[in-house]
GROMACS .gro file of N, CA and C in nm:
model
  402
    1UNK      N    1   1.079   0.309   0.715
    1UNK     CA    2   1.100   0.423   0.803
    1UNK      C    3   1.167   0.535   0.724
    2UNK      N    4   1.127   0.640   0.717
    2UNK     CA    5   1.208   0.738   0.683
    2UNK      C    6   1.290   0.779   0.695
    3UNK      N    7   1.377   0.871   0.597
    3UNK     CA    8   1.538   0.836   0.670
    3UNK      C    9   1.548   1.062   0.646
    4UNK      N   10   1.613   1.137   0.675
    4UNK     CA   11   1.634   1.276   0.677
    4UNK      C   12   1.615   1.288   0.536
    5UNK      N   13   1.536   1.419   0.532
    5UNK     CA   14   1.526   1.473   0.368
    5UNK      C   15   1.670   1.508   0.368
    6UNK      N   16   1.680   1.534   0.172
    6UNK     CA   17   1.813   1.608   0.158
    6UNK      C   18   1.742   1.679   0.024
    7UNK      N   19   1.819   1.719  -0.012
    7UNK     CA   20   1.776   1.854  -0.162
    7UNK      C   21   1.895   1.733  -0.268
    8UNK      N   22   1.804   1.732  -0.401
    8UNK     CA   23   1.896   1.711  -0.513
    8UNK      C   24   1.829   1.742  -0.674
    9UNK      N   25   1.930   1.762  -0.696
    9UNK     CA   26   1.866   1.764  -0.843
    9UNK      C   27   1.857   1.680  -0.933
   10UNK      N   28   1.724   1.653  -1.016
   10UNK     CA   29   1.685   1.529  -1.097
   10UNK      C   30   1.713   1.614  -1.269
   11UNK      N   31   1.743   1.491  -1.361
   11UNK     CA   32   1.735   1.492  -1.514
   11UNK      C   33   1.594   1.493  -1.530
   12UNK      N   34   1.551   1.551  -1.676
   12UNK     CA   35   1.445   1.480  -1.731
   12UNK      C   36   1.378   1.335  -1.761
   13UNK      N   37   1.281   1.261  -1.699
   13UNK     CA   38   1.266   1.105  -1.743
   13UNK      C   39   1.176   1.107  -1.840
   14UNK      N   40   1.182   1.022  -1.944
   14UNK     CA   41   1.116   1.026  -2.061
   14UNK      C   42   1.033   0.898  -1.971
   15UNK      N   43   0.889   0.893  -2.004
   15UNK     CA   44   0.812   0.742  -1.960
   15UNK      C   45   0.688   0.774  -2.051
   16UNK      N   46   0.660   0.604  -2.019
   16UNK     CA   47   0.500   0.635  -2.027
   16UNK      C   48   0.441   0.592  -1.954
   17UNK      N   49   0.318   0.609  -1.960
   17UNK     CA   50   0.197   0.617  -1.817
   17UNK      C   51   0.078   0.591  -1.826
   18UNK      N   52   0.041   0.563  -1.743
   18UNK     CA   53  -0.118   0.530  -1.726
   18UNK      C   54  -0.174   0.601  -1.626
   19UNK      N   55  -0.302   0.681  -1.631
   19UNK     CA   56  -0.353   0.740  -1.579
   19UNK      C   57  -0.497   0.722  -1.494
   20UNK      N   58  -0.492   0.712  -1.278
   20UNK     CA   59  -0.588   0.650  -1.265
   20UNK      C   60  -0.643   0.771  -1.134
   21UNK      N   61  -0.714   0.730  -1.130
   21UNK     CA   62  -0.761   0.833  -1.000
   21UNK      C   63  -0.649   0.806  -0.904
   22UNK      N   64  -0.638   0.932  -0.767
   22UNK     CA   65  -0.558   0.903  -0.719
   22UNK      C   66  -0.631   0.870  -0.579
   23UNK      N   67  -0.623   0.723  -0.559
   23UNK     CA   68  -0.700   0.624  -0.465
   23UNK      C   69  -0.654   0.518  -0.446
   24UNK      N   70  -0.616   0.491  -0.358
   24UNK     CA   71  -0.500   0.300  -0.307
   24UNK      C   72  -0.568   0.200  -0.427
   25UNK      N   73  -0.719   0.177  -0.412
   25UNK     CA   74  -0.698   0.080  -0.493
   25UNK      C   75  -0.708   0.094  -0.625
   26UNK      N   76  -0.763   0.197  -0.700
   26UNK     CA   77  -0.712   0.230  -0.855
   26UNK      C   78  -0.597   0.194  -0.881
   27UNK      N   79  -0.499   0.303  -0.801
   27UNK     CA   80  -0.335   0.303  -0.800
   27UNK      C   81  -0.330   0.109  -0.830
   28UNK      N   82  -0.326   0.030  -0.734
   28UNK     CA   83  -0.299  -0.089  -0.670
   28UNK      C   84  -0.375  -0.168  -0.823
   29UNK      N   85  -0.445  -0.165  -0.848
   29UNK     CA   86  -0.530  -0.245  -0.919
   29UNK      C   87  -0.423  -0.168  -1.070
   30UNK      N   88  -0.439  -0.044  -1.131
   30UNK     CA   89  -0.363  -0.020  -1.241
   30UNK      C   90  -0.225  -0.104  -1.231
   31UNK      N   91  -0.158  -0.070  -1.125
   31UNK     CA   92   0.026  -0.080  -1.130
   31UNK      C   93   0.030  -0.244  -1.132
   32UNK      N   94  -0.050  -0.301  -1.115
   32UNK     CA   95  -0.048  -0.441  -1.124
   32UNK      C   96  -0.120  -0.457  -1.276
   33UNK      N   97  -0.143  -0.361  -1.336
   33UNK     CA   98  -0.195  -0.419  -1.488
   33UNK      C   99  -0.094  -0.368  -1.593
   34UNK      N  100  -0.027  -0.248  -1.530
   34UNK     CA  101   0.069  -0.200  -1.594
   34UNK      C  102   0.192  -0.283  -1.565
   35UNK      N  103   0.254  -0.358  -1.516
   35UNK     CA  104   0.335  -0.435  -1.451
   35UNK      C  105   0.310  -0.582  -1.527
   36UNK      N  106   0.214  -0.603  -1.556
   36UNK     CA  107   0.193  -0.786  -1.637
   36UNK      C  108   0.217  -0.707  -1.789
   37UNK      N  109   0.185  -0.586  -1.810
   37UNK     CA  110   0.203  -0.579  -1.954
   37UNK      C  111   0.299  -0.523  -2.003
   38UNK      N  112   0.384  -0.425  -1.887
   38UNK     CA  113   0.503  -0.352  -1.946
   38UNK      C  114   0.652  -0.515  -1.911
   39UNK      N  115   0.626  -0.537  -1.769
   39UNK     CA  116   0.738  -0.624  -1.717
   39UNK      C  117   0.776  -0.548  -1.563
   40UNK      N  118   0.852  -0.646  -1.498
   40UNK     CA  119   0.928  -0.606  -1.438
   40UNK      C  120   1.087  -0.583  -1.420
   41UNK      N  121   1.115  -0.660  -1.510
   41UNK     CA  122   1.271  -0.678  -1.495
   41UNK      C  123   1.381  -0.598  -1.598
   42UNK      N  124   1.457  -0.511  -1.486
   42UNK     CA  125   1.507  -0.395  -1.538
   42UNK      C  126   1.459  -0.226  -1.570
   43UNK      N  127   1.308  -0.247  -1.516
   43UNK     CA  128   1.240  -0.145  -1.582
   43UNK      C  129   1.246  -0.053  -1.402
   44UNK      N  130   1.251   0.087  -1.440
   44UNK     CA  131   1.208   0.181  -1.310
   44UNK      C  132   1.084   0.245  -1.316
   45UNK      N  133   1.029   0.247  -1.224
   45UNK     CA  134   0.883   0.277  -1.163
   45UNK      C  135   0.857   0.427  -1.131
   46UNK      N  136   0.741   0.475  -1.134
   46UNK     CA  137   0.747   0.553  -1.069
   46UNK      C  138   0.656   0.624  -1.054
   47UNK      N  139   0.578   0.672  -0.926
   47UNK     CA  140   0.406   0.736  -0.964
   47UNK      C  141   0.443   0.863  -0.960
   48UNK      N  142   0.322   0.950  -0.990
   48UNK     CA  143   0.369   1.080  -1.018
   48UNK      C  144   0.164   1.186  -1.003
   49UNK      N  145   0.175   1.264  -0.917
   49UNK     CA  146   0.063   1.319  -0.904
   49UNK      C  147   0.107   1.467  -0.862
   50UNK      N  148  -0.017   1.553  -0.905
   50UNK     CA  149  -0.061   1.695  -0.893
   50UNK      C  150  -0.133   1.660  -0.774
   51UNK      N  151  -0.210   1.794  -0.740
   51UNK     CA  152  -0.308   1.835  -0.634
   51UNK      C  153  -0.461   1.843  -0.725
   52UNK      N  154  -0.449   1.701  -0.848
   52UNK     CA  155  -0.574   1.741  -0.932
   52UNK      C  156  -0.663   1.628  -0.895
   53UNK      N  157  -0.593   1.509  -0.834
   53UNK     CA  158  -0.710   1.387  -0.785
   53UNK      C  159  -0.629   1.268  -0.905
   54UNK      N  160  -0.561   1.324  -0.994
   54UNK     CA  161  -0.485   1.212  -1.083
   54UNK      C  162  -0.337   1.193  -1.037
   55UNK      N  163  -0.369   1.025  -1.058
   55UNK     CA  164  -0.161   0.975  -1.063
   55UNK      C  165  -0.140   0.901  -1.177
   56UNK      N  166  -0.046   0.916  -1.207
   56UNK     CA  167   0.008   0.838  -1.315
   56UNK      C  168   0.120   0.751  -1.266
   57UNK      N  169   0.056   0.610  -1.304
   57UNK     CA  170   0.166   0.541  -1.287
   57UNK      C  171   0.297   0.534  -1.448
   58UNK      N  172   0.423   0.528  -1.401
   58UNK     CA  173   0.487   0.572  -1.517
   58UNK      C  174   0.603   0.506  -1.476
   59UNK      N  175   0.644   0.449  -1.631
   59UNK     CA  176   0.788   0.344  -1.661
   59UNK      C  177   0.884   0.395  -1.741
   60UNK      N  178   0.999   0.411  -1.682
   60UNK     CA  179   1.110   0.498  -1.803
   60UNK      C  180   1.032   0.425  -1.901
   61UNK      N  181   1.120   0.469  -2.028
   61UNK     CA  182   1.102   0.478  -2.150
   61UNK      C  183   1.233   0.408  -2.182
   62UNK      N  184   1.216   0.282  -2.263
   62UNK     CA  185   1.385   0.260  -2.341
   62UNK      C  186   1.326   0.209  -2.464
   63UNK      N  187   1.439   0.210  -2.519
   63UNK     CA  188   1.446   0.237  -2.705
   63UNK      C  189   1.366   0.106  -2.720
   64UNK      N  190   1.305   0.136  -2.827
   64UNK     CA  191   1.219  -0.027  -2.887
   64UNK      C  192   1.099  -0.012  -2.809
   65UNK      N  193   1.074   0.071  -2.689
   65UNK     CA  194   0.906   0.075  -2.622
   65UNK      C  195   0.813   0.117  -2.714
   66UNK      N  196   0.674   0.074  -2.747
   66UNK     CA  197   0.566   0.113  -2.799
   66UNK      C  198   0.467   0.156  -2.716
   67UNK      N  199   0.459   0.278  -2.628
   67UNK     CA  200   0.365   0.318  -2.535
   67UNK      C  201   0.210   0.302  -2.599
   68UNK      N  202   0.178   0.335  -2.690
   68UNK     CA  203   0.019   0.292  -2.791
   68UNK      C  204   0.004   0.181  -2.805
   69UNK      N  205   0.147   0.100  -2.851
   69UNK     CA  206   0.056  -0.064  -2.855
   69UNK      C  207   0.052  -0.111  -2.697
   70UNK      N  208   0.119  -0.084  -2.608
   70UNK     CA  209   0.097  -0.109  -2.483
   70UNK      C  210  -0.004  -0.056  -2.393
   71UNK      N  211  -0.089   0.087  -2.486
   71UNK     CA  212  -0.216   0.111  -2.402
   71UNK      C  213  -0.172   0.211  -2.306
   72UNK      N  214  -0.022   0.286  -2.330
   72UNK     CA  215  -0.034   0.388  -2.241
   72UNK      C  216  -0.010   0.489  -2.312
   73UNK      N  217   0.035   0.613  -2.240
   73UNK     CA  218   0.052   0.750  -2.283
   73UNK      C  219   0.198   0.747  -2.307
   74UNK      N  220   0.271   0.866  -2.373
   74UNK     CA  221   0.423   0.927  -2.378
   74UNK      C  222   0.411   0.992  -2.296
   75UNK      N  223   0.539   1.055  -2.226
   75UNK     CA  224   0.516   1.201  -2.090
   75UNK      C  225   0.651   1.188  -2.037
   76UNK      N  226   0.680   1.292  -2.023
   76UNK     CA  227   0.800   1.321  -1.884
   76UNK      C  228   0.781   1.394  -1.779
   77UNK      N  229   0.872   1.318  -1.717
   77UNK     CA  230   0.911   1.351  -1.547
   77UNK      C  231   1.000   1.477  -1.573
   78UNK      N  232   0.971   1.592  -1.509
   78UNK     CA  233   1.036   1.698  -1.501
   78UNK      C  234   1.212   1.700  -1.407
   79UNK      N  235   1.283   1.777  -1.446
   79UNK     CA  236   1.365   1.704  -1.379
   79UNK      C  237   1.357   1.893  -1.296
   80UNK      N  238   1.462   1.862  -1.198
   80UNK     CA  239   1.488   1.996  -1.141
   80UNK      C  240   1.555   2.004  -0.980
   81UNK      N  241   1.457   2.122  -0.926
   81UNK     CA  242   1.533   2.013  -0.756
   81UNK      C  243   1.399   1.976  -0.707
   82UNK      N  244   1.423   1.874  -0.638
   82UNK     CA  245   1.352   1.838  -0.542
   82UNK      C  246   1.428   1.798  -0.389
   83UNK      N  247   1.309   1.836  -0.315
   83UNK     CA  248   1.349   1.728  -0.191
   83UNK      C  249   1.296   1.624  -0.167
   84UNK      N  250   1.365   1.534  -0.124
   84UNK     CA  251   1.383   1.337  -0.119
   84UNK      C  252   1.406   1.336  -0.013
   85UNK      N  253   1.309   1.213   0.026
   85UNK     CA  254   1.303   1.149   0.157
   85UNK      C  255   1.295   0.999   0.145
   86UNK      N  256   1.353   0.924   0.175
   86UNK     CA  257   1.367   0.791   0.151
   86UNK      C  258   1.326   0.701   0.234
   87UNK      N  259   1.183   0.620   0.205
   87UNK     CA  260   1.161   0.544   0.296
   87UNK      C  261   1.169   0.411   0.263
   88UNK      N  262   1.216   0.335   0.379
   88UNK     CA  263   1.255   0.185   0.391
   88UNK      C  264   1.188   0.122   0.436
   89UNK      N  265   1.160  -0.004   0.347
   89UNK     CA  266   1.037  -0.138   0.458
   89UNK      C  267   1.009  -0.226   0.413
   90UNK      N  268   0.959  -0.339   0.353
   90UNK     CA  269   0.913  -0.404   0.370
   90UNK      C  270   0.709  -0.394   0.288
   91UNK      N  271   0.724  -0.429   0.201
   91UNK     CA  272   0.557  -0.406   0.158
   91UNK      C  273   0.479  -0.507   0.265
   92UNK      N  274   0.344  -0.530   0.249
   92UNK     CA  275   0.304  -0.416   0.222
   92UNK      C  276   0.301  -0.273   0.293
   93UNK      N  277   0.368  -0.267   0.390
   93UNK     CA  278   0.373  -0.181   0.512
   93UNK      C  279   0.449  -0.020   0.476
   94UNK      N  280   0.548  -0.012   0.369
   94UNK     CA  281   0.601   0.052   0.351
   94UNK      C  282   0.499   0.146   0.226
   95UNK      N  283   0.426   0.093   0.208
   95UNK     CA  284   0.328   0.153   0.136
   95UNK      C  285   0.232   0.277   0.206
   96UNK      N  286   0.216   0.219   0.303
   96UNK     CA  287   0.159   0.279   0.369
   96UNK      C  288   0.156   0.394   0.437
   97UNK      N  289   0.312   0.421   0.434
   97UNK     CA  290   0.408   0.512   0.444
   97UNK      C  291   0.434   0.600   0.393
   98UNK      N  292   0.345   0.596   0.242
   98UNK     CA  293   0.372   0.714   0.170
   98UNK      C  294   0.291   0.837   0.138
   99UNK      N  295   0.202   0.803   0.194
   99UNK     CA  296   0.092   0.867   0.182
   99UNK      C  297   0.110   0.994   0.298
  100UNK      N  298   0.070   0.926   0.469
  100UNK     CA  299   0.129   1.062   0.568
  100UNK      C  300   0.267   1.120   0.505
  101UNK      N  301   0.352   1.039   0.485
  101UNK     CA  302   0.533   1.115   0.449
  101UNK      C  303   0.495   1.226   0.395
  102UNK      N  304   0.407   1.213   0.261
  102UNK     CA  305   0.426   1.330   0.143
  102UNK      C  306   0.334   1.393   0.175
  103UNK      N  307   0.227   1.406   0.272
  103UNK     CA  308   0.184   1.530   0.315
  103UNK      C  309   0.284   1.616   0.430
  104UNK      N  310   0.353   1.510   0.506
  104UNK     CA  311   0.428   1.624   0.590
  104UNK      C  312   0.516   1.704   0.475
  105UNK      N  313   0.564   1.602   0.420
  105UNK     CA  314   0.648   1.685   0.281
  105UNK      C  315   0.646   1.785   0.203
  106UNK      N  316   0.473   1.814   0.190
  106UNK     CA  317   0.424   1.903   0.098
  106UNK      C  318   0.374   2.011   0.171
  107UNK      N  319   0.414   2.009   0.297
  107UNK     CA  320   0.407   2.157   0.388
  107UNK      C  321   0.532   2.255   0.371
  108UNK      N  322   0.656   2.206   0.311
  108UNK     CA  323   0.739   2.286   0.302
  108UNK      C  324   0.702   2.382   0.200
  109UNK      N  325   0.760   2.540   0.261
  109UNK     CA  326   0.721   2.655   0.233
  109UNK      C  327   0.792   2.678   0.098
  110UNK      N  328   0.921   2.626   0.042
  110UNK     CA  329   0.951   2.639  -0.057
  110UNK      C  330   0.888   2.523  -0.181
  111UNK      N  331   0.775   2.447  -0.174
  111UNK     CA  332   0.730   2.348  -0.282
  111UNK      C  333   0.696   2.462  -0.386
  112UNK      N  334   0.748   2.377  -0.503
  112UNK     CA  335   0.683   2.387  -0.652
  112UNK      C  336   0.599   2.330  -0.701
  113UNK      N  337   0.438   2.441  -0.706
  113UNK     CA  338   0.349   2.355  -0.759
  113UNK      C  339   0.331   2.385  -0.869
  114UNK      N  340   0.405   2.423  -0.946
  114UNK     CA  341   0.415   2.371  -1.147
  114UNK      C  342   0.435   2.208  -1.156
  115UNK      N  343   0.554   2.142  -1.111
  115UNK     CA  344   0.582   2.039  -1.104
  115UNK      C  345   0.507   1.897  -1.030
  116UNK      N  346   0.506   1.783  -1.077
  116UNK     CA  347   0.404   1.680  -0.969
  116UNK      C  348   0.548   1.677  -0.922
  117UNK      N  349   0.435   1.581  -0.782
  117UNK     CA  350   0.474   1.470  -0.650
  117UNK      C  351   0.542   1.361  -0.751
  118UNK      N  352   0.681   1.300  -0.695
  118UNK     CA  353   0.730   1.183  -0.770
  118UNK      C  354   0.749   1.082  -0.659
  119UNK      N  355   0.677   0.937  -0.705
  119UNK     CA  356   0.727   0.844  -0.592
  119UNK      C  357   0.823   0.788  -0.704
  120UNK      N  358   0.997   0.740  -0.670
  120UNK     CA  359   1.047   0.634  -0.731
  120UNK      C  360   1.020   0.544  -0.672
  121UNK      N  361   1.017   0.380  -0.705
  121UNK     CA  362   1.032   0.282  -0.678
  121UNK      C  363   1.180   0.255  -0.707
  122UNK      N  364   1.300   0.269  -0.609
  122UNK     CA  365   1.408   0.202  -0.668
  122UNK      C  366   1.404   0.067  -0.640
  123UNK      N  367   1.304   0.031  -0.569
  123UNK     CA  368   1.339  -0.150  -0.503
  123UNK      C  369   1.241  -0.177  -0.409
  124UNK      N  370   1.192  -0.318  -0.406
  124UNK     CA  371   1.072  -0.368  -0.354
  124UNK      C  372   1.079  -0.290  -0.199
  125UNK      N  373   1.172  -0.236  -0.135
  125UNK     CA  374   1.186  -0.193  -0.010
  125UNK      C  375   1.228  -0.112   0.032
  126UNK      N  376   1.195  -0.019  -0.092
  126UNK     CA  377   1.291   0.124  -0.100
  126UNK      C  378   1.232   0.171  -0.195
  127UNK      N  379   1.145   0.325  -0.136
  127UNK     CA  380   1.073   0.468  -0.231
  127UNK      C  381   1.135   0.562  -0.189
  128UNK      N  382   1.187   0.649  -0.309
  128UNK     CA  383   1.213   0.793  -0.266
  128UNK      C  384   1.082   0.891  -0.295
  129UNK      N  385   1.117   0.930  -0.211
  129UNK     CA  386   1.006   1.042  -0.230
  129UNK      C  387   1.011   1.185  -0.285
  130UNK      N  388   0.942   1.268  -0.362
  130UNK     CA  389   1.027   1.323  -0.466
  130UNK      C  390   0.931   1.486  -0.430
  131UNK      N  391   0.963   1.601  -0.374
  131UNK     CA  392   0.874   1.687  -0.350
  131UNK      C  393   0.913   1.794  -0.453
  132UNK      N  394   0.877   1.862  -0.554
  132UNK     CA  395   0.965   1.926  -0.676
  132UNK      C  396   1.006   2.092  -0.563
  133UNK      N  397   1.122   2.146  -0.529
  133UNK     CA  398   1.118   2.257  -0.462
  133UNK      C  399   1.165   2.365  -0.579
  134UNK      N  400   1.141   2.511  -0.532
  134UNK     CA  401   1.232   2.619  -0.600
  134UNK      C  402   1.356   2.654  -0.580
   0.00000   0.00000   0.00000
């Protein structure tokens, strides 16, 4: 369930990424291939799309990563403000959730479209939702 937007400001994230159409099961089918080969444990998540039809799924970056031998790209997450909306649930249901959220989201009159859409994954039951504003 969604919980009230608020405004904050993000750092730069260094990651790398993989790049798939932006479609449930591309998404679904990549993040599960990127996930057996990067890991899960300790690592933060996070998809990231334009208004171009591409998402990138994308994993911080920590020291000792080889994004080429692992088959993905280098790239960063822009940091700046955004507005965040945090939704809570339960997969697979909370998934489902993100899709209407970030269009009501992306009606606000102040969005920045230089910047992508950021989903974090902080936790199997918990996405923020990341709208880049001016």
């Amino acid at each position: 369930m969604p919980e009230q937007e608020e405004l904050i400001e993000r750092e730069d994230v260094a990651v790398m990424f993989k790049r798939v159409a932006d479609e449930g099961s591309a998404i679904s089918r990549a993040m599960r291939e990127v996930e057996q080969t990067v890991g899960l444990r300790g690592r933060k998540y996070f998809g990231a799309f334009d208004d171009d039809g591409e998402y990138r799924i994308c994993v911080q970056l920590r020291e000792g990563d080889d994004p080429q031998a692992l088959g993905l790209e280098l790239g960063t997450l822009p940091g700046g403000r955004y507005a965040r909306l945090r939704l809570t649930g339960e997969p697979p249901a909370i998934y489902d959730l993100v899709g209407p959220t970030f269009k009501r989201l992306k009606e606000r009159p102040d969005r920045d479209r230089s910047r992508p859409g950021i989903e974090f994954y902080r936790r199997r039951n918990e996405i923020d939702l990341l709208l880049p504003v001016a």
